[in-house]
mmCIF file of C-alpha atoms and ligand atoms in Angstrom:
data_model
loop_
_atom_site.group_PDB
_atom_site.id
_atom_site.type_symbol
_atom_site.label_atom_id
_atom_site.label_comp_id
_atom_site.label_asym_id
_atom_site.label_seq_id
_atom_site.Cartn_x
_atom_site.Cartn_y
_atom_site.Cartn_z
ATOM 1 C CA MET A 627 16.761 -2.619 19.004
ATOM 2 C CA LEU A 628 17.207 -5.568 16.669
ATOM 3 C CA LEU A 629 20.761 -5.688 15.386
ATOM 4 C CA THR A 630 21.152 -9.285 14.247
ATOM 5 C CA PRO A 631 20.518 -9.892 10.554
ATOM 6 C CA PRO A 632 16.940 -11.004 9.819
ATOM 7 C CA ALA A 633 16.278 -14.743 9.462
ATOM 8 C CA ARG A 634 15.346 -16.095 6.022
ATOM 9 C CA HIS A 635 12.442 -18.141 7.340
ATOM 10 C CA GLY A 636 10.787 -14.991 8.755
ATOM 11 C CA PRO A 637 7.816 -13.389 6.994
ATOM 12 C CA ILE A 638 7.726 -10.429 4.643
ATOM 13 C CA GLY A 639 6.030 -7.760 6.786
ATOM 14 C CA VAL A 640 3.445 -5.622 4.979
ATOM 15 C CA PHE A 641 2.037 -2.547 6.699
ATOM 16 C CA ASP A 642 -0.853 -0.188 5.971
ATOM 17 C CA SER A 643 -3.305 1.913 7.955
ATOM 18 C CA GLY A 644 -6.000 -0.498 6.788
ATOM 19 C CA LEU A 645 -7.049 -2.627 3.825
ATOM 20 C CA GLY A 646 -5.280 -0.654 1.083
ATOM 21 C CA GLY A 647 -1.980 -2.484 1.436
ATOM 22 C CA LEU A 648 -3.772 -5.587 0.182
ATOM 23 C CA SER A 649 -3.418 -4.126 -3.321
ATOM 24 C CA VAL A 650 0.352 -4.554 -2.806
ATOM 25 C CA TRP A 651 0.138 -7.804 -0.810
ATOM 26 C CA ARG A 652 -1.801 -9.524 -3.615
ATOM 27 C CA GLU A 653 0.994 -8.681 -6.095
ATOM 28 C CA ILE A 654 3.680 -9.890 -3.673
ATOM 29 C CA VAL A 655 2.050 -13.288 -3.163
ATOM 30 C CA GLN A 656 1.487 -13.730 -6.901
ATOM 31 C CA LEU A 657 5.218 -13.249 -7.456
ATOM 32 C CA MET A 658 6.409 -15.120 -4.363
ATOM 33 C CA PRO A 659 3.663 -17.567 -3.304
ATOM 34 C CA GLN A 660 6.211 -19.592 -1.344
ATOM 35 C CA GLU A 661 7.070 -16.730 1.036
ATOM 36 C CA PRO A 662 5.421 -16.324 4.451
ATOM 37 C CA THR A 663 3.769 -12.923 4.925
ATOM 38 C CA LEU A 664 2.588 -10.941 7.943
ATOM 39 C CA TYR A 665 0.106 -8.169 7.113
ATOM 40 C CA LEU A 666 -0.511 -5.489 9.742
ATOM 41 C CA ALA A 667 -3.433 -3.055 9.421
ATOM 42 C CA ASP A 668 -3.626 -0.196 11.934
ATOM 43 C CA GLN A 669 -7.382 0.126 11.463
ATOM 44 C CA ALA A 670 -7.989 1.466 14.968
ATOM 45 C CA HIS A 671 -6.077 4.616 13.968
ATOM 46 C CA ALA A 672 -7.055 4.909 10.271
ATOM 47 C CA PRO A 673 -7.335 6.933 8.140
ATOM 48 C CA TYR A 674 -3.798 8.298 8.253
ATOM 49 C CA GLY A 675 -4.283 10.769 5.374
ATOM 50 C CA PRO A 676 -5.717 13.696 7.381
ATOM 51 C CA GLN A 677 -3.409 13.250 10.429
ATOM 52 C CA PRO A 678 -0.313 15.373 11.195
ATOM 53 C CA ARG A 679 2.880 14.024 9.676
ATOM 54 C CA GLU A 680 4.566 13.480 13.065
ATOM 55 C CA GLN A 681 1.683 11.349 14.279
ATOM 56 C CA VAL A 682 1.728 9.144 11.173
ATOM 57 C CA GLU A 683 5.496 8.830 11.463
ATOM 58 C CA ALA A 684 5.262 7.748 15.118
ATOM 59 C CA ARG A 685 2.546 5.153 14.398
ATOM 60 C CA THR A 686 4.516 3.777 11.450
ATOM 61 C CA HIS A 687 7.601 3.367 13.667
ATOM 62 C CA ARG A 688 5.536 1.411 16.205
ATOM 63 C CA ALA A 689 4.123 -0.769 13.444
ATOM 64 C CA VAL A 690 7.556 -1.568 12.029
ATOM 65 C CA ALA A 691 8.981 -2.250 15.507
ATOM 66 C CA TRP A 692 6.147 -4.750 16.060
ATOM 67 C CA LEU A 693 6.669 -6.446 12.679
ATOM 68 C CA LEU A 694 10.365 -6.850 13.479
ATOM 69 C CA GLU A 695 9.583 -8.280 16.928
ATOM 70 C CA GLN A 696 7.490 -10.862 15.076
ATOM 71 C CA GLY A 697 10.531 -11.811 13.007
ATOM 72 C CA ALA A 698 9.825 -9.930 9.745
ATOM 73 C CA LYS A 699 12.876 -10.187 7.480
ATOM 74 C CA LEU A 700 11.866 -7.301 5.219
ATOM 75 C CA VAL A 701 9.184 -4.649 5.582
ATOM 76 C CA VAL A 702 6.962 -3.185 2.883
ATOM 77 C CA ILE A 703 5.306 0.103 3.838
ATOM 78 C CA ALA A 704 2.263 -0.482 1.622
ATOM 79 C CA CYS A 705 0.886 2.974 2.328
ATOM 80 C CA ASN A 706 1.798 6.178 0.500
ATOM 81 C CA THR A 707 0.925 8.384 3.475
ATOM 82 C CA ALA A 708 3.086 6.404 5.914
ATOM 83 C CA SER A 709 5.933 6.192 3.374
ATOM 84 C CA ALA A 710 5.846 9.967 2.820
ATOM 85 C CA ALA A 711 5.960 10.574 6.571
ATOM 86 C CA ALA A 712 8.375 7.937 7.761
ATOM 87 C CA LEU A 713 10.428 6.139 5.124
ATOM 88 C CA GLU A 714 13.634 8.101 5.686
ATOM 89 C CA SER A 715 13.544 7.885 9.484
ATOM 90 C CA LEU A 716 12.662 4.171 9.362
ATOM 91 C CA ARG A 717 15.660 3.422 7.169
ATOM 92 C CA ALA A 718 17.897 5.469 9.466
ATOM 93 C CA ARG A 719 16.624 3.593 12.550
ATOM 94 C CA TRP A 720 16.851 0.075 11.045
ATOM 95 C CA PRO A 721 19.662 0.296 8.478
ATOM 96 C CA HIS A 722 20.147 -3.498 8.430
ATOM 97 C CA ILE A 723 16.510 -4.238 7.459
ATOM 98 C CA PRO A 724 15.409 -3.834 3.845
ATOM 99 C CA ILE A 725 12.424 -1.453 3.862
ATOM 100 C CA VAL A 726 10.418 -0.987 0.668
ATOM 101 C CA GLY A 727 8.154 2.062 0.406
ATOM 102 C CA MET A 728 5.565 3.570 -1.894
ATOM 103 C CA GLU A 729 5.506 6.804 -3.838
ATOM 104 C CA PRO A 730 2.922 8.068 -6.336
ATOM 105 C CA ALA A 731 3.861 6.817 -9.824
ATOM 106 C CA VAL A 732 4.369 10.312 -11.251
ATOM 107 C CA LYS A 733 7.396 9.276 -13.286
ATOM 108 C CA PRO A 734 5.757 6.592 -15.491
ATOM 109 C CA ALA A 735 2.617 8.717 -15.938
ATOM 110 C CA THR A 736 4.498 11.857 -17.023
ATOM 111 C CA GLN A 737 6.634 9.774 -19.368
ATOM 112 C CA ALA A 738 3.635 8.109 -21.012
ATOM 113 C CA THR A 739 1.183 11.022 -21.314
ATOM 114 C CA ARG A 740 0.234 12.227 -24.784
ATOM 115 C CA THR A 741 -1.995 15.078 -23.683
ATOM 116 C CA GLY A 742 0.626 16.600 -21.345
ATOM 117 C CA HIS A 743 -1.785 16.420 -18.387
ATOM 118 C CA VAL A 744 -1.847 13.763 -15.674
ATOM 119 C CA GLY A 745 -3.938 13.501 -12.511
ATOM 120 C CA VAL A 746 -2.824 12.252 -9.107
ATOM 121 C CA LEU A 747 -5.440 11.004 -6.662
ATOM 122 C CA ALA A 748 -3.988 10.593 -3.159
ATOM 123 C CA THR A 749 -4.460 11.502 0.505
ATOM 124 C CA ALA A 750 -3.776 14.980 1.897
ATOM 125 C CA GLY A 751 -0.802 13.557 3.818
ATOM 126 C CA ALA A 752 0.807 12.097 0.696
ATOM 127 C CA LEU A 753 0.183 15.167 -1.497
ATOM 128 C CA HIS A 754 1.339 17.756 1.040
ATOM 129 C CA ALA A 755 4.576 15.945 1.893
ATOM 130 C CA PRO A 756 7.880 17.444 0.718
ATOM 131 C CA ARG A 757 8.597 14.041 -0.864
ATOM 132 C CA PHE A 758 5.715 14.618 -3.302
ATOM 133 C CA SER A 759 6.820 18.117 -4.382
ATOM 134 C CA ARG A 760 10.340 16.773 -4.937
ATOM 135 C CA LEU A 761 8.903 13.978 -7.086
ATOM 136 C CA VAL A 762 6.932 16.411 -9.261
ATOM 137 C CA GLU A 763 9.902 18.801 -9.562
ATOM 138 C CA ARG A 764 12.099 15.925 -10.653
ATOM 139 C CA PHE A 765 9.820 14.152 -13.130
ATOM 140 C CA ALA A 766 7.119 16.537 -14.400
ATOM 141 C CA ASN A 767 9.337 17.742 -17.240
ATOM 142 C CA GLY A 768 6.811 20.210 -18.590
ATOM 143 C CA VAL A 769 3.841 17.897 -17.998
ATOM 144 C CA ARG A 770 1.007 19.429 -15.893
ATOM 145 C CA VAL A 771 0.369 17.378 -12.751
ATOM 146 C CA HIS A 772 -3.149 17.939 -11.334
ATOM 147 C CA THR A 773 -3.687 16.715 -7.779
ATOM 148 C CA VAL A 774 -6.940 15.705 -6.101
ATOM 149 C CA VAL A 775 -7.292 14.755 -2.421
ATOM 150 C CA GLY A 776 -9.353 11.573 -2.243
ATOM 151 C CA GLU A 777 -11.484 12.877 0.633
ATOM 152 C CA GLY A 778 -13.627 10.127 2.180
ATOM 153 C CA LEU A 779 -12.479 7.346 -0.167
ATOM 154 C CA VAL A 780 -10.338 5.420 2.324
ATOM 155 C CA GLU A 781 -13.260 5.439 4.786
ATOM 156 C CA MET A 782 -15.614 4.056 2.103
ATOM 157 C CA ILE A 783 -13.295 1.186 1.246
ATOM 158 C CA GLU A 784 -12.725 0.404 4.921
ATOM 159 C CA LYS A 785 -16.516 0.047 5.218
ATOM 160 C CA GLY A 786 -16.619 -2.374 2.289
ATOM 161 C CA GLN A 787 -17.787 0.084 -0.387
ATOM 162 C CA TRP A 788 -15.648 0.149 -3.523
ATOM 163 C CA GLN A 789 -18.189 -0.005 -6.324
ATOM 164 C CA GLY A 790 -21.769 0.964 -7.063
ATOM 165 C CA PRO A 791 -23.729 4.191 -7.524
ATOM 166 C CA GLU A 792 -22.840 5.774 -4.172
ATOM 167 C CA VAL A 793 -19.109 5.337 -4.741
ATOM 168 C CA GLU A 794 -19.385 6.605 -8.311
ATOM 169 C CA SER A 795 -21.324 9.717 -7.366
ATOM 170 C CA HIS A 796 -18.732 10.522 -4.673
ATOM 171 C CA LEU A 797 -15.936 10.049 -7.215
ATOM 172 C CA GLN A 798 -17.818 12.189 -9.721
ATOM 173 C CA LYS A 799 -17.805 15.091 -7.259
ATOM 174 C CA LEU A 800 -14.171 14.661 -6.274
ATOM 175 C CA LEU A 801 -12.941 14.359 -9.850
ATOM 176 C CA ALA A 802 -15.115 17.142 -11.308
ATOM 177 C CA PRO A 803 -12.121 19.552 -11.466
ATOM 178 C CA LEU A 804 -10.288 17.042 -13.674
ATOM 179 C CA GLN A 805 -13.164 16.582 -16.125
ATOM 180 C CA ALA A 806 -12.419 19.843 -17.946
ATOM 181 C CA ILE A 807 -8.734 18.942 -18.324
ATOM 182 C CA PRO A 808 -7.610 16.389 -20.921
ATOM 183 C CA ILE A 809 -5.787 14.084 -18.499
ATOM 184 C CA ASP A 810 -4.951 10.708 -20.011
ATOM 185 C CA HIS A 811 -3.412 9.109 -16.885
ATOM 186 C CA LEU A 812 -4.603 9.040 -13.289
ATOM 187 C CA VAL A 813 -1.944 8.055 -10.769
ATOM 188 C CA LEU A 814 -3.415 6.077 -7.876
ATOM 189 C CA GLY A 815 -1.350 7.632 -5.076
ATOM 190 C CA CYS A 816 -2.956 5.662 -2.258
ATOM 191 C CA THR A 817 -2.849 1.889 -1.971
ATOM 192 C CA HIS A 818 -6.593 1.742 -1.247
ATOM 193 C CA PHE A 819 -7.479 3.200 -4.642
ATOM 194 C CA PRO A 820 -6.732 0.269 -7.001
ATOM 195 C CA PHE A 821 -9.853 -1.297 -5.453
ATOM 196 C CA LEU A 822 -11.824 1.590 -7.001
ATOM 197 C CA ALA A 823 -10.599 0.793 -10.512
ATOM 198 C CA LEU A 824 -13.996 -0.216 -11.863
ATOM 199 C CA ALA A 825 -15.800 2.799 -10.406
ATOM 200 C CA LEU A 826 -13.012 5.145 -11.565
ATOM 201 C CA THR A 827 -13.226 3.826 -15.118
ATOM 202 C CA HIS A 828 -17.004 4.318 -15.105
ATOM 203 C CA VAL A 829 -16.525 7.922 -14.009
ATOM 204 C CA LEU A 830 -13.498 8.892 -16.097
ATOM 205 C CA GLY A 831 -14.140 6.755 -19.160
ATOM 206 C CA PRO A 832 -11.920 4.072 -20.693
ATOM 207 C CA ASP A 833 -9.443 6.551 -22.221
ATOM 208 C CA VAL A 834 -7.913 7.543 -18.881
ATOM 209 C CA ARG A 835 -5.279 5.009 -17.838
ATOM 210 C CA LEU A 836 -5.110 4.227 -14.138
ATOM 211 C CA VAL A 837 -1.517 3.973 -12.913
ATOM 212 C CA ASN A 838 -1.106 1.519 -10.049
ATOM 213 C CA PRO A 839 2.466 1.134 -8.757
ATOM 214 C CA ALA A 840 1.734 -2.072 -6.795
ATOM 215 C CA PRO A 841 3.134 -4.555 -9.379
ATOM 216 C CA ALA A 842 6.398 -2.560 -9.558
ATOM 217 C CA VAL A 843 6.613 -2.434 -5.756
ATOM 218 C CA ALA A 844 6.151 -6.216 -5.601
ATOM 219 C CA ARG A 845 8.959 -6.687 -8.158
ATOM 220 C CA GLN A 846 11.176 -4.376 -6.095
ATOM 221 C CA THR A 847 10.342 -6.455 -2.997
ATOM 222 C CA GLN A 848 11.360 -9.611 -4.844
ATOM 223 C CA ARG A 849 14.643 -7.990 -5.945
ATOM 224 C CA MET A 850 15.347 -7.054 -2.303
ATOM 225 C CA VAL A 851 14.600 -10.608 -1.133
ATOM 226 C CA TRP A 852 17.152 -11.913 -3.626
ATOM 227 C CA ALA A 853 19.728 -9.138 -3.097
ATOM 228 C CA HIS A 854 19.722 -9.699 0.700
ATOM 229 C CA ASP A 855 19.631 -13.481 0.368
ATOM 230 C CA LEU A 856 16.341 -13.648 2.246
ATOM 231 C CA ALA A 857 14.391 -16.243 0.238
ATOM 232 C CA ARG A 858 12.676 -18.800 2.475
ATOM 233 C CA PRO A 859 14.773 -21.962 2.849
ATOM 234 C CA GLU A 860 12.933 -24.814 1.140
ATOM 235 C CA HIS A 861 12.970 -27.144 4.148
ATOM 236 C CA THR A 862 11.048 -24.655 6.353
ATOM 237 C CA GLU A 863 7.243 -24.537 6.578
ATOM 238 C CA PRO A 864 5.799 -21.242 5.285
ATOM 239 C CA GLY A 865 2.827 -21.467 7.710
ATOM 240 C CA PRO A 866 -0.389 -19.517 7.144
ATOM 241 C CA TRP A 867 -0.513 -16.022 5.675
ATOM 242 C CA ARG A 868 -0.984 -13.959 8.856
ATOM 243 C CA PHE A 869 -3.319 -10.941 8.952
ATOM 244 C CA VAL A 870 -3.349 -8.741 12.048
ATOM 245 C CA THR A 871 -5.463 -5.677 12.767
ATOM 246 C CA THR A 872 -5.661 -3.178 15.604
ATOM 247 C CA GLY A 873 -9.403 -2.949 14.823
ATOM 248 C CA PRO A 874 -12.163 -5.560 15.076
ATOM 249 C CA VAL A 875 -11.215 -8.888 13.498
ATOM 250 C CA LYS A 876 -14.573 -10.062 12.097
ATOM 251 C CA PRO A 877 -15.185 -7.324 9.490
ATOM 252 C CA PHE A 878 -11.459 -7.316 8.697
ATOM 253 C CA ARG A 879 -11.513 -11.039 7.934
ATOM 254 C CA GLU A 880 -14.579 -10.671 5.707
ATOM 255 C CA LEU A 881 -13.220 -7.718 3.748
ATOM 256 C CA VAL A 882 -9.788 -9.284 3.265
ATOM 257 C CA HIS A 883 -11.482 -12.349 1.773
ATOM 258 C CA GLN A 884 -13.598 -10.190 -0.536
ATOM 259 C CA LEU A 885 -10.774 -7.942 -1.684
ATOM 260 C CA VAL A 886 -8.283 -10.676 -2.497
ATOM 261 C CA ALA A 887 -10.741 -13.388 -3.551
ATOM 262 C CA PRO A 888 -9.256 -13.758 -7.080
ATOM 263 C CA GLN A 889 -5.763 -14.344 -5.675
ATOM 264 C CA LEU A 890 -7.045 -16.760 -3.035
ATOM 265 C CA ALA A 891 -8.761 -18.749 -5.767
ATOM 266 C CA THR A 892 -5.479 -19.325 -7.610
ATOM 267 C CA ILE A 893 -3.072 -19.864 -4.696
ATOM 268 C CA SER A 894 -4.400 -21.960 -1.890
ATOM 269 C CA ARG A 895 -2.759 -21.330 1.481
ATOM 270 C CA PRO A 896 -4.357 -21.069 4.936
ATOM 271 C CA LEU A 897 -4.995 -17.556 6.269
ATOM 272 C CA SER A 898 -4.948 -16.610 9.953
ATOM 273 C CA PHE A 899 -6.527 -13.521 11.531
ATOM 274 C CA GLU A 900 -5.696 -11.829 14.852
ATOM 275 C CA HIS A 901 -6.456 -8.707 16.820
ATOM 276 C CA LEU A 902 -3.593 -6.643 18.223
ATOM 277 C CA SER A 903 -4.757 -4.530 21.146
ATOM 278 C CA HIS A 904 -1.702 -2.354 21.778
ATOM 279 C CA LEU A 905 0.348 -0.777 19.079
HETATM 280 N N1 DGL B 23 -3.376 3.189 2.015
HETATM 281 C C1 DGL B 23 -3.002 4.454 2.572
HETATM 282 C C2 DGL B 23 -2.150 5.229 1.564
HETATM 283 O O1 DGL B 23 -1.653 4.641 0.634
HETATM 284 C C3 DGL B 23 -4.213 5.153 3.065
HETATM 285 C C4 DGL B 23 -3.933 6.282 3.982
HETATM 286 C C5 DGL B 23 -5.013 6.582 4.970
HETATM 287 O O2 DGL B 23 -5.164 5.790 5.905
HETATM 288 O O3 DGL B 23 -5.615 7.648 4.840
HETATM 289 O O4 DGL B 23 -1.913 6.402 1.684
#
């Protein structure tokens, strides 16, 4: 077990079951382009959403242990399902490492709604977790929170499908129960889903606001970097942004480039890609 304080020149570790965490990673690098990052995708074992909580918790612990072995100074669990299953036990196991997690943005949506109805689109794992019921109990405040399991959506994105007629017709079916309800906010409770923004707006119309917590999570990460005095020392080389997957590297590399192309166009840094065979 790592007990020494993390080194400031180490990377910010970002973990997800697959590509979804890139919706958080892209916000982190916009805010802190000077920081080294190490992104780990457990694609060989994705999707996490339908798996038992204990299994997701165990895989998340292995992922964090690996990130720390690689020198990560702070870890972002850029996955709602993994955060719901493991955040508390991770923080108990590594109390000296700042660990940032995700939770569906129920609070801002219920505060902003005018119709009194909000939707939450997330995985089964995230919606069925006690953490989610506690969140709704705490923040619903009379607002009706309608949940929809995003069955099949993570798999589509992992295959490179996030827009077009097939994606929209799948969304249409999933979101049909919400169409009769006047929701004015849809909380994206899975980090993969911001990549569906265009398709979701086509299906739901422009009046439903999509609530993506990733920018707030990136700001929280930056606050933690400052609060723990973990900013990269200026004299050290940040090195390439590292991307590691437990799945095949070639499609991973291609999809990462496609998904974060706008960010890569504005900040130019080398990217490196690797396969991790045992996690
Ligand atoms: N990005 C993960 C999340 O936020 C997807 C979970 C999955 O692999 O099903 O929940």
